Tab-separated table of C-alpha atoms in Angstrom:
chain	number	residue	atom	x	y	z
A	29	MET	CA	53.683	87.980	140.268
A	30	LYS	CA	56.746	87.801	142.552
A	31	LEU	CA	58.198	84.980	140.477
A	32	TRP	CA	57.826	87.016	137.284
A	33	LYS	CA	59.609	90.049	138.835
A	34	ARG	CA	62.423	87.886	140.179
A	35	ASN	CA	62.918	86.259	136.770
A	36	ALA	CA	62.895	89.648	135.016
A	37	ILE	CA	65.545	91.000	137.405
A	38	ALA	CA	67.682	87.879	136.969
A	39	ALA	CA	67.386	88.148	133.176
A	40	ALA	CA	68.378	91.819	133.265
A	41	ILE	CA	71.439	91.067	135.411
A	42	VAL	CA	72.499	88.236	133.081
A	43	LEU	CA	72.070	90.554	130.100
A	44	PHE	CA	74.238	93.258	131.707
A	45	VAL	CA	76.942	90.740	132.652
A	46	CYS	CA	76.974	89.358	129.093
A	47	GLY	CA	77.262	92.892	127.707
A	48	ALA	CA	80.170	93.669	130.034
A	49	VAL	CA	81.962	90.459	129.064
A	50	TYR	CA	81.509	91.248	125.376
A	51	LEU	CA	82.824	94.810	125.771
A	52	ASN	CA	85.816	93.561	127.747
A	53	TRP	CA	86.558	90.950	125.094
A	54	SER	CA	86.189	93.513	122.315
A	55	TYR	CA	88.560	95.928	124.034
A	56	SER	CA	91.160	93.219	124.671
A	57	GLN	CA	91.056	92.242	120.979
A	58	ASP	CA	91.936	95.811	119.939
A	59	THR	CA	94.877	96.064	122.332
A	60	ALA	CA	96.062	92.419	122.213
A	61	ALA	CA	98.499	93.139	119.400
A	62	GLY	CA	100.091	95.952	121.412
A	63	LYS	CA	98.702	98.685	119.190
A	64	ASN	CA	97.899	101.545	121.487
A	65	LEU	CA	97.221	105.066	120.343
A	66	GLY	CA	100.545	106.799	120.713
A	67	GLU	CA	102.790	103.935	119.676
A	68	ALA	CA	104.703	104.249	116.448
A	69	ALA	CA	103.230	100.996	115.161
A	70	LEU	CA	99.854	102.696	114.795
A	71	VAL	CA	101.234	105.442	112.565
A	72	GLY	CA	102.611	103.256	109.819
A	73	SER	CA	100.395	100.226	110.085
A	74	GLN	CA	98.346	99.503	106.990
A	75	ASN	CA	96.244	96.738	108.558
A	76	ASP	CA	95.515	98.297	111.932
A	77	SER	CA	92.066	97.424	113.262
A	78	LEU	CA	91.549	100.910	114.715
A	79	LEU	CA	92.300	102.554	111.375
A	80	ALA	CA	90.046	100.043	109.636
A	81	LYS	CA	87.178	100.960	111.973
A	82	GLU	CA	87.691	104.672	111.311
A	83	ASP	CA	87.782	104.065	107.552
A	84	LYS	CA	84.627	101.938	107.777
A	85	ASN	CA	82.851	104.667	109.748
A	86	ALA	CA	83.978	107.261	107.224
A	87	SER	CA	82.642	105.193	104.324
A	88	GLU	CA	79.356	104.566	106.126
A	89	GLU	CA	78.796	108.303	106.454
A	90	GLY	CA	78.027	108.552	102.764
A	91	LYS	CA	81.404	108.536	101.037
A	92	GLU	CA	80.677	106.834	97.769
A	93	ALA	CA	83.525	107.869	95.495
A	94	THR	CA	86.724	105.866	95.765
A	95	GLY	CA	88.847	109.012	95.712
A	96	GLU	CA	86.994	110.392	98.729
A	97	ALA	CA	87.496	107.148	100.678
A	98	ASP	CA	91.223	107.198	99.825
A	99	ALA	CA	91.436	110.798	100.991
A	100	ALA	CA	89.764	109.853	104.277
A	101	GLU	CA	92.251	107.016	104.834
A	102	SER	CA	95.146	109.318	104.004
A	103	GLY	CA	93.754	112.040	106.267
A	104	THR	CA	93.599	109.560	109.126
A	105	TYR	CA	97.322	108.826	108.780
A	106	PHE	CA	98.259	112.487	108.719
A	107	SER	CA	96.034	113.339	111.674
A	108	THR	CA	97.448	110.477	113.696
A	109	ALA	CA	101.036	111.333	112.763
A	110	ARG	CA	100.573	114.958	113.801
A	111	LEU	CA	98.922	113.896	117.054
A	112	ASN	CA	101.745	111.473	117.881
A	113	ARG	CA	104.380	114.083	117.035
A	114	GLN	CA	102.643	116.652	119.230
A	115	GLN	CA	102.247	114.241	122.147
A	116	ALA	CA	105.936	113.315	122.012
A	117	ARG	CA	106.915	116.975	121.904
A	118	ASP	CA	104.578	117.848	124.775
A	119	ASN	CA	106.115	115.111	126.916
A	120	ALA	CA	109.646	116.237	126.113
A	121	LEU	CA	108.707	119.863	126.677
A	122	SER	CA	107.282	119.161	130.126
A	123	LEU	CA	110.488	117.321	131.095
A	124	LEU	CA	112.639	120.181	129.828
A	125	GLN	CA	110.527	122.756	131.633
A	126	GLU	CA	110.862	120.805	134.869
A	127	ALA	CA	114.631	120.677	134.389
A	128	ALA	CA	114.765	124.418	133.698
A	129	LYS	CA	112.741	125.187	136.843
A	130	ASP	CA	114.675	122.814	139.105
A	131	GLU	CA	116.187	124.864	141.917
A	132	LYS	CA	118.938	122.273	142.488
A	133	ALA	CA	120.154	122.382	138.868
A	134	ASP	CA	123.263	124.335	137.961
A	135	GLN	CA	123.068	127.222	135.509
A	136	ASN	CA	124.604	125.162	132.670
A	137	ALA	CA	121.821	122.540	132.889
A	138	ILE	CA	119.170	125.268	132.981
A	139	ASP	CA	120.693	126.947	129.917
A	140	GLU	CA	120.789	123.636	128.044
A	141	ALA	CA	117.146	122.927	128.885
A	142	ASN	CA	116.098	126.404	127.732
A	143	ALA	CA	118.094	125.992	124.500
A	144	ALA	CA	116.406	122.645	123.865
A	145	ILE	CA	112.980	124.226	124.457
A	146	GLN	CA	113.819	126.975	121.941
A	147	THR	CA	115.050	124.409	119.414
A	148	MET	CA	111.849	122.418	119.822
A	149	ALA	CA	109.783	125.551	119.231
A	150	ASP	CA	111.828	126.352	116.116
A	151	TYR	CA	111.323	122.806	114.789
A	152	THR	CA	107.582	123.070	115.368
A	153	MET	CA	107.341	126.372	113.508
A	154	THR	CA	109.504	125.157	110.626
A	155	GLU	CA	107.502	121.943	110.242
A	156	ALA	CA	104.241	123.883	110.200
A	157	GLN	CA	105.594	126.271	107.548
A	158	ILE	CA	106.766	123.402	105.367
A	159	GLU	CA	103.437	121.574	105.704
A	160	ASN	CA	101.492	124.724	104.806
A	161	LEU	CA	103.700	125.545	101.812
A	162	VAL	CA	103.562	122.001	100.452
A	163	THR	CA	99.768	121.902	100.689
A	164	ALA	CA	99.657	125.350	99.082
A	165	LYS	CA	101.461	123.833	96.080
A	166	GLY	CA	98.445	121.581	95.504
A	167	TYR	CA	99.181	118.430	97.498
A	168	ALA	CA	96.256	117.135	99.552
A	169	ASP	CA	98.160	116.752	102.842
A	170	CYS	CA	101.653	116.681	104.239
A	171	VAL	CA	103.451	116.085	107.527
A	172	ALA	CA	107.097	116.934	108.233
A	173	PHE	CA	109.440	115.485	110.855
A	174	LEU	CA	112.471	117.712	111.401
A	175	GLY	CA	115.568	116.401	113.154
A	176	GLU	CA	118.908	117.970	113.932
A	177	ASN	CA	120.531	117.183	110.574
A	178	SER	CA	117.702	115.747	108.493
A	179	ILE	CA	114.026	115.976	107.659
A	180	SER	CA	111.407	113.525	106.469
A	181	VAL	CA	108.397	114.848	104.596
A	182	VAL	CA	105.418	112.544	104.067
A	183	VAL	CA	103.112	113.700	101.250
A	184	SER	CA	99.699	112.273	100.415
A	185	ALA	CA	99.637	110.010	97.406
A	186	VAL	CA	98.696	111.493	94.070
A	187	GLU	CA	97.033	109.524	91.278
A	188	THR	CA	100.129	109.430	89.082
A	189	GLY	CA	102.576	108.989	91.973
A	190	LEU	CA	105.245	111.453	92.996
A	191	THR	CA	107.370	112.453	90.045
A	192	ASP	CA	110.872	113.885	90.052
A	193	THR	CA	109.295	117.302	89.489
A	194	ASP	CA	107.143	116.856	92.603
A	195	ALA	CA	110.166	115.788	94.641
A	196	ALA	CA	112.158	118.775	93.382
A	197	ARG	CA	109.303	121.169	94.181
A	198	ILE	CA	108.947	119.785	97.719
A	199	GLY	CA	112.728	119.629	98.195
A	200	GLU	CA	113.045	123.282	97.207
A	201	ILE	CA	110.482	124.294	99.826
A	202	VAL	CA	112.282	122.268	102.497
A	203	MET	CA	115.725	123.652	101.577
A	204	GLU	CA	114.429	127.233	101.711
A	205	GLN	CA	112.823	126.747	105.118
A	206	THR	CA	115.538	124.656	106.805
A	207	GLY	CA	118.828	125.348	105.060
A	208	LEU	CA	119.387	121.597	104.747
A	209	LYS	CA	120.991	120.049	101.672
A	210	ALA	CA	119.156	117.750	99.257
A	211	ASP	CA	120.843	114.615	100.648
A	212	GLN	CA	119.471	115.428	104.114
A	213	ILE	CA	115.869	115.489	102.873
A	214	LYS	CA	113.721	112.378	102.626
A	215	ILE	CA	110.420	112.680	100.751
A	216	ILE	CA	107.941	109.846	101.254
A	217	GLU	CA	104.648	109.291	99.472
A	218	ALA	CA	101.927	108.019	101.811
A	219	GLU	CA	100.027	105.090	100.371
């Protein structure tokens, strides 16, 4: 009886060690290529293993129509892009807030930090307005990246592709919200 118990315990330990080795190997495979959540490579990568796993999970949940699977893949890009944009802004905002609260900083540095915080807030509001207006025009999803003198707007792919009319419609929304000129606007169709 003692021999049986000892063998059962040894087998259980071996099983747990094998499971841990497999999980460690699996995790190292996902991060071996340097693709960590939060890196820009994840946003635009078409053959990313993490995105492939999410798409596979989405299709396994009962998505049978090809259009629905494409929408899920597109939605993953937009969600990830918004998350990355927000994380970058949060990091910058915390640095600016620290600079504004620094007791050793001169008034000019504090004023610059506060101005940058206000600009960041304005960019966030403008991007959200553009994204909402573009989706209100009938596009499935949209994400905007506003810079000092330019903007990039990524729109979900439509069956017929973006036409000149679509680009003009989106460009008009962006010009109204930002005051930028047409040559400062870049409209990209997500694939």
